[in-house]
Amino acid sequence: MITTHGLARSFHVDGRRIDAVKGVDIDVSPGMGVTLLGPNGAGKTTSFRMLTTLLRPTAGTATVAGHDLLADPTGVRRRIGYVAQGGGTCGEHTVREELETQGQLYGLSRAKARRRGGEVVEQLELNGLENRLVKTLSGGQRRRLDVALGLVHSPLVVFLDEPTAGLDPQSRAALWKRVHMLRTELGTTVFVTTHYLEEADAFSDQVLIIDHGQIIAEGTPEALKAKVAGHRVEITVPMDLVQAAAAIAERLPHASKPSVIGDTVRFQVPRGDAVIPDLIRAMDLASIPTLSIQVVQPTLDDIFLLLTGRSIREQPNTETSTPDRM
Ligand SMILES: Nc1ncnc2c1ncn2[C@@H]1O[C@H](COP(=O)(O)OP(=O)(O)OP(=O)(O)O)[C@@H](O)[C@H]1O
């Protein structure tokens, strides 16, 4: 459904070249739920904007929904839906008007746009809101409307850029429930970007991890997590002692290079339970009070940590070297 070879995009700003996406190869089968996961500035939105024809690649080729991205962008556009970060709705129209206008923009007749509008209202649980002005909707309702707008022309593939950003947990859960339904009941291919690791894990058939414009790992969430041998240990200490705690963690046998997030030090070890007594003893000797210690099963963030030495939740360090693809 989506195939790319060496897809790349650079920008030139003040005489400086920024390689936002550095040649990605993507292969997404029909009906799959795929997540592009990566930290801020990794190249997620740029990739999406290329795949949805909004931005011309500087190199590479791609086929989306059976149409060549460069040779037939109109063919691609007709068969995809794109829900941008922040959406694109006008607050002064009603939900029904927005949906019908969008359907007609995609070439549906007025009657067909109205019928499809009714269907997507059902699918995204917007019933009862059809006559409400968009500006009166809650954040979660508005985001569900954004997704509904991306679906009104029955696309084969829908691209959702950060669909749940800024929503409360309840609205996020409601949106994912509907997105899941799109795949299971309608067979729509759904390609999303998210920062939320737990959502990527729960939703995806396939996860593509992107960093500095390159895909550095891909696979099912289970297969990716299985690459992380052992456990993650997280130790929280007073903020002014966190670097000292990281230095102690680094000296533990078989420990990975620790990362520091706020007042917490994170690192990998083959067996978490085996390392805890030594860790507590070393903290006591250094007079560092331990506020909490946790041994955690691997998450998708651990694969990122393993490959880059950073957490997806940290701000990107643009100076780091490019890791090898797994
Ligand atoms: N129009 C542009 N001009 C110059 N640089 C750009 C432009 N668009 C993106 N970039 C740069 O390309 C890189 C990738 O940006 P992109 O928006 O694709 O990242 P992202 O992974 O979507 O980040 P976020 O999670 O913050 O949305 C960043 O360094 C960004 O500053």
CSV table of C-alpha atoms and ligand atoms in Angstrom, one decimal:
chain,number,residue,atom,x,y,z
A,1,MET,CA,0.0,0.0,0.0
A,2,ILE,CA,3.0,2.3,0.7
A,3,THR,CA,6.4,1.6,-0.7
A,4,THR,CA,9.3,4.0,-0.6
A,5,HIS,CA,12.9,3.7,-1.8
A,6,GLY,CA,15.5,6.3,-0.6
A,7,LEU,CA,12.9,8.9,0.1
A,8,ALA,CA,14.7,12.1,1.2
A,9,ARG,CA,14.0,15.8,1.8
A,10,SER,CA,16.4,18.5,2.7
A,11,PHE,CA,15.8,22.2,3.3
A,12,HIS,CA,18.1,25.2,2.9
A,13,VAL,CA,17.9,27.8,5.6
A,14,ASP,CA,20.3,30.7,5.8
A,15,GLY,CA,22.8,29.0,3.5
A,16,ARG,CA,22.7,25.9,5.7
A,17,ARG,CA,21.4,22.5,4.5
A,18,ILE,CA,19.1,20.6,6.8
A,19,ASP,CA,18.6,16.9,5.9
A,20,ALA,CA,15.2,16.4,7.5
A,21,VAL,CA,14.7,12.9,5.9
A,22,LYS,CA,17.7,11.1,4.7
A,23,GLY,CA,16.6,8.3,2.4
A,24,VAL,CA,13.9,6.1,4.0
A,25,ASP,CA,12.7,2.7,2.8
A,26,ILE,CA,9.2,1.9,3.9
A,27,ASP,CA,6.9,-1.0,3.0
A,28,VAL,CA,3.4,-1.0,4.4
A,29,SER,CA,0.9,-3.7,3.5
A,30,PRO,CA,-2.8,-3.0,3.0
A,31,GLY,CA,-4.9,-2.9,6.1
A,32,MET,CA,-1.9,-2.5,8.5
A,33,GLY,CA,-1.7,-0.1,11.4
A,34,VAL,CA,1.8,1.4,11.2
A,35,THR,CA,3.4,4.0,13.5
A,36,LEU,CA,6.3,6.3,12.8
A,37,LEU,CA,7.8,6.8,16.2
A,38,GLY,CA,10.6,9.3,17.0
A,39,PRO,CA,11.6,12.3,19.0
A,40,ASN,CA,11.0,15.9,18.1
A,41,GLY,CA,12.6,16.9,14.8
A,42,ALA,CA,13.2,13.3,13.8
A,43,GLY,CA,11.6,13.7,10.4
A,44,LYS,CA,8.1,12.3,11.0
A,45,THR,CA,6.0,15.3,9.7
A,46,THR,CA,8.3,15.8,6.8
A,47,SER,CA,7.9,12.1,5.8
A,48,PHE,CA,4.2,12.4,6.1
A,49,ARG,CA,4.1,15.6,4.0
A,50,MET,CA,6.0,13.9,1.3
A,51,LEU,CA,3.9,10.8,1.3
A,52,THR,CA,0.7,12.9,1.1
A,53,THR,CA,2.1,15.0,-1.8
A,54,LEU,CA,2.3,18.2,0.2
A,55,LEU,CA,6.1,18.3,-0.1
A,56,ARG,CA,8.2,17.2,-3.0
A,57,PRO,CA,11.0,14.8,-2.1
A,58,THR,CA,14.5,15.9,-3.0
A,59,ALA,CA,15.4,12.2,-3.8
A,60,GLY,CA,13.9,8.8,-3.9
A,61,THR,CA,10.7,7.2,-5.2
A,62,ALA,CA,7.4,6.1,-3.6
A,63,THR,CA,4.2,4.4,-4.5
A,64,VAL,CA,1.2,5.2,-2.3
A,65,ALA,CA,-2.2,3.5,-2.7
A,66,GLY,CA,-1.1,2.1,-6.1
A,67,HIS,CA,0.0,5.5,-7.6
A,68,ASP,CA,3.4,6.9,-8.1
A,69,LEU,CA,4.0,9.8,-5.8
A,70,LEU,CA,6.0,11.9,-8.3
A,71,ALA,CA,4.4,10.9,-11.6
A,72,ASP,CA,0.8,10.9,-10.3
A,73,PRO,CA,0.3,13.0,-7.2
A,74,THR,CA,-3.4,13.6,-8.0
A,75,GLY,CA,-4.0,9.8,-8.1
A,76,VAL,CA,-2.3,9.5,-4.7
A,77,ARG,CA,-4.3,12.5,-3.3
A,78,ARG,CA,-7.7,11.0,-4.3
A,79,ARG,CA,-7.0,7.8,-2.4
A,80,ILE,CA,-5.5,9.0,0.8
A,81,GLY,CA,-6.7,11.0,3.8
A,82,TYR,CA,-4.4,13.2,5.7
A,83,VAL,CA,-5.1,14.6,9.2
A,84,ALA,CA,-2.4,17.2,10.0
A,85,GLN,CA,-1.2,18.1,13.5
A,86,GLY,CA,-3.6,20.6,14.9
A,87,GLY,CA,-6.2,19.8,12.2
A,88,GLY,CA,-7.7,22.2,9.7
A,89,THR,CA,-11.3,22.9,10.7
A,90,CYS,CA,-12.9,26.3,10.6
A,91,GLY,CA,-14.7,27.0,13.9
A,92,GLU,CA,-17.6,29.0,12.4
A,93,HIS,CA,-19.2,26.1,10.5
A,94,THR,CA,-21.2,23.2,11.9
A,95,VAL,CA,-19.9,19.6,12.0
A,96,ARG,CA,-22.3,18.7,9.2
A,97,GLU,CA,-21.2,21.6,7.0
A,98,GLU,CA,-17.5,20.8,7.4
A,99,LEU,CA,-18.0,17.2,6.5
A,100,GLU,CA,-20.2,17.9,3.5
A,101,THR,CA,-17.8,20.6,2.2
A,102,GLN,CA,-14.9,18.2,2.6
A,103,GLY,CA,-16.7,15.5,0.7
A,104,GLN,CA,-17.5,17.8,-2.2
A,105,LEU,CA,-13.9,19.0,-2.3
A,106,TYR,CA,-13.0,15.4,-2.9
A,107,GLY,CA,-15.4,15.3,-5.8
A,108,LEU,CA,-18.4,13.6,-4.2
A,109,SER,CA,-21.9,14.7,-5.2
A,110,ARG,CA,-23.8,16.7,-2.6
A,111,ALA,CA,-26.0,13.7,-1.8
A,112,LYS,CA,-23.0,11.3,-1.5
A,113,ALA,CA,-21.1,13.8,0.6
A,114,ARG,CA,-24.2,14.0,2.9
A,115,ARG,CA,-24.4,10.2,3.2
A,116,ARG,CA,-20.7,9.8,3.8
A,117,GLY,CA,-20.9,12.6,6.4
A,118,GLY,CA,-23.5,10.6,8.2
A,119,GLU,CA,-21.4,7.4,8.1
A,120,VAL,CA,-18.3,9.0,9.4
A,121,VAL,CA,-20.2,10.7,12.2
A,122,GLU,CA,-21.2,7.2,13.3
A,123,GLN,CA,-17.7,5.8,12.9
A,124,LEU,CA,-16.1,8.5,14.9
A,125,GLU,CA,-18.9,8.7,17.6
A,126,LEU,CA,-19.9,12.2,16.8
A,127,ASN,CA,-23.6,11.5,16.9
A,128,GLY,CA,-25.7,14.3,18.2
A,129,LEU,CA,-23.0,16.9,17.4
A,130,GLU,CA,-23.9,17.4,13.7
A,131,ASN,CA,-25.4,20.8,14.1
A,132,ARG,CA,-22.9,22.1,16.6
A,133,LEU,CA,-20.5,24.8,15.6
A,134,VAL,CA,-17.0,23.3,15.4
A,135,LYS,CA,-15.6,26.0,17.8
A,136,THR,CA,-18.0,24.7,20.6
A,137,LEU,CA,-16.6,21.1,20.5
A,138,SER,CA,-14.2,19.8,23.1
A,139,GLY,CA,-10.6,19.0,22.2
A,140,GLY,CA,-11.3,15.3,21.9
A,141,GLN,CA,-14.5,15.8,19.8
A,142,ARG,CA,-12.7,18.2,17.5
A,143,ARG,CA,-9.9,15.8,17.0
A,144,ARG,CA,-12.4,13.0,16.1
A,145,LEU,CA,-13.9,15.5,13.6
A,146,ASP,CA,-10.5,16.0,12.1
A,147,VAL,CA,-10.2,12.2,11.6
A,148,ALA,CA,-13.7,12.1,10.2
A,149,LEU,CA,-12.8,14.8,7.7
A,150,GLY,CA,-9.8,12.7,6.6
A,151,LEU,CA,-12.2,9.7,5.9
A,152,VAL,CA,-15.2,11.3,4.2
A,153,HIS,CA,-14.0,10.3,0.7
A,154,SER,CA,-13.4,6.6,1.8
A,155,PRO,CA,-9.6,6.7,1.4
A,156,LEU,CA,-7.6,3.5,1.2
A,157,VAL,CA,-4.9,4.9,3.4
A,158,VAL,CA,-5.2,7.5,6.2
A,159,PHE,CA,-2.3,9.4,7.6
A,160,LEU,CA,-2.8,10.7,11.1
A,161,ASP,CA,0.0,13.1,12.3
A,162,GLU,CA,0.0,13.1,16.1
A,163,PRO,CA,-3.7,12.3,16.3
A,164,THR,CA,-3.9,12.3,20.1
A,165,ALA,CA,-1.4,15.1,21.0
A,166,GLY,CA,-2.7,17.4,23.7
A,167,LEU,CA,-5.8,15.2,24.5
A,168,ASP,CA,-6.6,13.9,28.0
A,169,PRO,CA,-6.2,10.2,28.5
A,170,GLN,CA,-10.0,9.5,28.2
A,171,SER,CA,-10.2,11.3,24.8
A,172,ARG,CA,-7.0,9.6,23.6
A,173,ALA,CA,-8.5,6.2,24.5
A,174,ALA,CA,-11.8,7.1,22.7
A,175,LEU,CA,-9.9,8.2,19.5
A,176,TRP,CA,-7.7,5.1,19.4
A,177,LYS,CA,-10.8,2.9,19.8
A,178,ARG,CA,-12.3,4.5,16.6
A,179,VAL,CA,-9.0,4.3,14.8
A,180,HIS,CA,-8.7,0.6,15.6
A,181,MET,CA,-12.2,0.1,14.3
A,182,LEU,CA,-11.2,1.7,11.0
A,183,ARG,CA,-8.6,-1.1,10.5
A,184,THR,CA,-10.5,-4.0,11.7
A,185,GLU,CA,-14.0,-3.3,10.3
A,186,LEU,CA,-13.2,-1.2,7.2
A,187,GLY,CA,-9.7,-2.5,6.3
A,188,THR,CA,-8.3,1.0,6.0
A,189,THR,CA,-4.5,1.2,6.1
A,190,VAL,CA,-3.7,3.6,9.0
A,191,PHE,CA,-0.3,5.3,9.2
A,192,VAL,CA,0.2,7.4,12.3
A,193,THR,CA,3.0,9.4,14.0
A,194,THR,CA,3.0,9.7,17.8
A,195,HIS,CA,5.2,10.6,20.7
A,196,TYR,CA,3.2,8.3,23.0
A,197,LEU,CA,5.1,5.1,23.3
A,198,GLU,CA,2.4,3.2,25.0
A,199,GLU,CA,-0.1,4.1,22.2
A,200,ALA,CA,2.4,3.0,19.5
A,201,ASP,CA,2.9,-0.3,21.3
A,202,ALA,CA,-0.9,-0.9,21.7
A,203,PHE,CA,-2.0,0.2,18.2
A,204,SER,CA,0.7,-0.9,15.8
A,205,ASP,CA,1.1,-4.0,13.6
A,206,GLN,CA,4.4,-2.4,12.7
A,207,VAL,CA,6.5,0.3,14.2
A,208,LEU,CA,9.1,2.3,12.3
A,209,ILE,CA,11.5,4.1,14.6
A,210,ILE,CA,13.0,7.3,13.1
A,211,ASP,CA,15.8,9.4,14.3
A,212,HIS,CA,17.7,12.2,12.6
A,213,GLY,CA,15.8,11.5,9.4
A,214,GLN,CA,16.6,7.8,9.2
A,215,ILE,CA,14.7,4.7,10.1
A,216,ILE,CA,16.8,3.0,12.7
A,217,ALA,CA,14.6,0.0,13.6
A,218,GLU,CA,11.4,-1.5,12.5
A,219,GLY,CA,9.2,-4.5,13.3
A,220,THR,CA,6.2,-5.5,15.4
A,221,PRO,CA,6.2,-3.9,18.9
A,222,GLU,CA,6.9,-7.4,20.4
A,223,ALA,CA,9.9,-8.1,18.0
A,224,LEU,CA,11.4,-4.7,18.7
A,225,LYS,CA,11.1,-5.1,22.5
A,226,ALA,CA,12.5,-8.6,22.3
A,227,LYS,CA,15.8,-7.0,20.9
A,228,VAL,CA,16.2,-5.4,24.3
A,229,ALA,CA,17.8,-8.1,26.4
A,230,GLY,CA,17.3,-7.7,30.1
A,231,HIS,CA,15.6,-5.0,32.2
A,232,ARG,CA,15.6,-1.3,32.6
A,233,VAL,CA,16.4,0.1,36.0
A,234,GLU,CA,15.1,3.6,36.9
A,235,ILE,CA,16.4,5.3,40.0
A,236,THR,CA,15.1,8.6,41.2
A,237,VAL,CA,17.3,10.8,43.5
A,238,PRO,CA,17.3,14.5,44.5
A,239,MET,CA,17.9,16.6,41.4
A,240,ASP,CA,21.3,18.0,42.5
A,241,LEU,CA,22.7,14.5,42.9
A,242,VAL,CA,21.4,12.9,39.7
A,243,GLN,CA,24.7,13.1,37.8
A,244,ALA,CA,26.5,11.5,40.7
A,245,ALA,CA,23.9,8.7,40.7
A,246,ALA,CA,24.4,8.3,37.0
A,247,ALA,CA,28.2,7.9,37.5
A,248,ILE,CA,27.5,5.2,40.0
A,249,ALA,CA,25.1,3.4,37.7
A,250,GLU,CA,27.6,3.5,34.9
A,251,ARG,CA,30.1,1.6,37.1
A,252,LEU,CA,27.7,-1.3,37.8
A,253,PRO,CA,28.7,-4.6,36.1
A,254,HIS,CA,27.1,-5.1,32.6
A,255,ALA,CA,25.1,-1.8,32.9
A,256,SER,CA,24.4,0.1,29.7
A,257,LYS,CA,25.4,3.8,29.5
A,258,PRO,CA,22.8,5.6,31.7
A,259,SER,CA,20.6,8.4,30.5
A,260,VAL,CA,19.3,11.1,32.8
A,261,ILE,CA,15.8,12.5,32.5
A,262,GLY,CA,15.1,15.1,35.2
A,263,ASP,CA,15.8,13.5,38.6
A,264,THR,CA,15.8,10.0,37.2
A,265,VAL,CA,18.7,7.8,35.9
A,266,ARG,CA,17.8,5.0,33.5
A,267,PHE,CA,20.0,2.1,32.4
A,268,GLN,CA,19.7,-1.4,31.1
A,269,VAL,CA,21.1,-4.5,32.9
A,270,PRO,CA,20.8,-8.2,32.1
A,271,ARG,CA,18.9,-8.8,35.4
A,272,GLY,CA,17.4,-6.0,37.3
A,273,ASP,CA,16.9,-7.9,40.6
A,274,ALA,CA,20.6,-9.0,40.7
A,275,VAL,CA,21.9,-5.4,40.5
A,276,ILE,CA,19.6,-3.7,43.0
A,277,PRO,CA,21.5,-4.6,46.2
A,278,ASP,CA,24.9,-3.3,44.8
A,279,LEU,CA,23.2,-0.2,43.6
A,280,ILE,CA,21.6,0.6,46.9
A,281,ARG,CA,24.9,-0.1,48.7
A,282,ALA,CA,26.8,2.2,46.4
A,283,MET,CA,24.2,5.0,46.8
A,284,ASP,CA,24.4,4.7,50.6
A,285,LEU,CA,28.2,4.9,50.5
A,286,ALA,CA,28.0,8.1,48.4
A,287,SER,CA,25.3,9.5,50.7
A,288,ILE,CA,22.8,9.8,47.9
A,289,PRO,CA,19.2,9.4,49.1
A,290,THR,CA,17.2,7.0,46.9
A,291,LEU,CA,13.7,8.3,46.3
A,292,SER,CA,12.6,5.3,44.3
A,293,ILE,CA,14.0,2.4,42.3
A,294,GLN,CA,12.1,0.5,39.7
A,295,VAL,CA,12.9,-2.5,37.5
A,296,VAL,CA,10.8,-2.2,34.3
A,297,GLN,CA,10.1,-4.7,31.5
A,298,PRO,CA,11.4,-3.4,28.1
A,299,THR,CA,9.3,-0.7,26.3
A,300,LEU,CA,9.7,0.8,22.8
A,301,ASP,CA,11.7,3.6,24.4
A,302,ASP,CA,14.3,1.1,25.5
A,303,ILE,CA,15.0,0.0,21.9
A,304,PHE,CA,15.5,3.7,21.1
A,305,LEU,CA,17.7,4.1,24.2
A,306,LEU,CA,19.7,1.0,23.2
A,307,LEU,CA,20.3,2.4,19.6
A,308,THR,CA,20.9,6.0,20.4
A,309,GLY,CA,21.8,6.4,24.0
A,310,ARG,CA,18.9,8.8,24.4
A,311,SER,CA,15.2,8.5,25.3
A,312,ILE,CA,12.5,9.5,22.9
A,313,ARG,CA,11.1,11.7,25.7
A,314,GLU,CA,14.3,13.7,25.8
A,315,GLN,CA,14.9,16.7,23.5
A,316,PRO,CA,16.9,15.6,20.5
A,317,ASN,CA,20.7,16.0,20.5
A,318,THR,CA,21.4,17.1,17.0
A,319,GLU,CA,25.1,16.5,17.4
A,320,THR,CA,24.8,12.7,18.0
A,321,SER,CA,26.1,10.4,15.4
A,322,THR,CA,23.8,8.4,13.2
A,323,PRO,CA,23.2,4.9,14.6
A,324,ASP,CA,23.2,1.7,12.4
A,325,ARG,CA,19.9,0.4,11.3
A,326,MET,CA,18.7,-2.8,13.1
B,1,LIG,N1,10.1,23.9,6.1
B,1,LIG,C1,11.2,23.7,6.8
B,1,LIG,N2,12.3,24.4,6.6
B,1,LIG,C2,13.4,24.2,7.3
B,1,LIG,N3,13.6,23.1,8.1
B,1,LIG,C3,12.5,22.3,8.3
B,1,LIG,C4,11.3,22.5,7.6
B,1,LIG,N4,10.4,21.5,8.0
B,1,LIG,C5,11.1,20.7,8.8
B,1,LIG,N5,12.4,21.2,9.0
B,1,LIG,C6,13.4,20.6,9.9
B,1,LIG,O1,13.5,19.2,9.5
B,1,LIG,C7,13.7,18.4,10.7
B,1,LIG,C8,12.5,17.4,10.8
B,1,LIG,O2,11.3,18.1,11.1
B,1,LIG,P1,9.9,17.3,11.2
B,1,LIG,O3,8.9,18.4,11.4
B,1,LIG,O4,9.8,16.4,10.1
B,1,LIG,O5,10.2,16.5,12.5
B,1,LIG,P2,9.1,15.7,13.4
B,1,LIG,O6,9.7,14.4,13.7
B,1,LIG,O7,7.8,15.7,12.8
B,1,LIG,O8,9.1,16.6,14.8
B,1,LIG,P3,7.9,16.9,15.8
B,1,LIG,O9,7.7,15.6,16.6
B,1,LIG,O10,8.5,17.9,16.7
B,1,LIG,O11,6.7,17.3,15.0
B,1,LIG,C9,13.8,19.4,11.9
B,1,LIG,O12,15.1,19.7,12.1
B,1,LIG,C10,13.0,20.6,11.4
B,1,LIG,O13,13.5,21.8,12.0
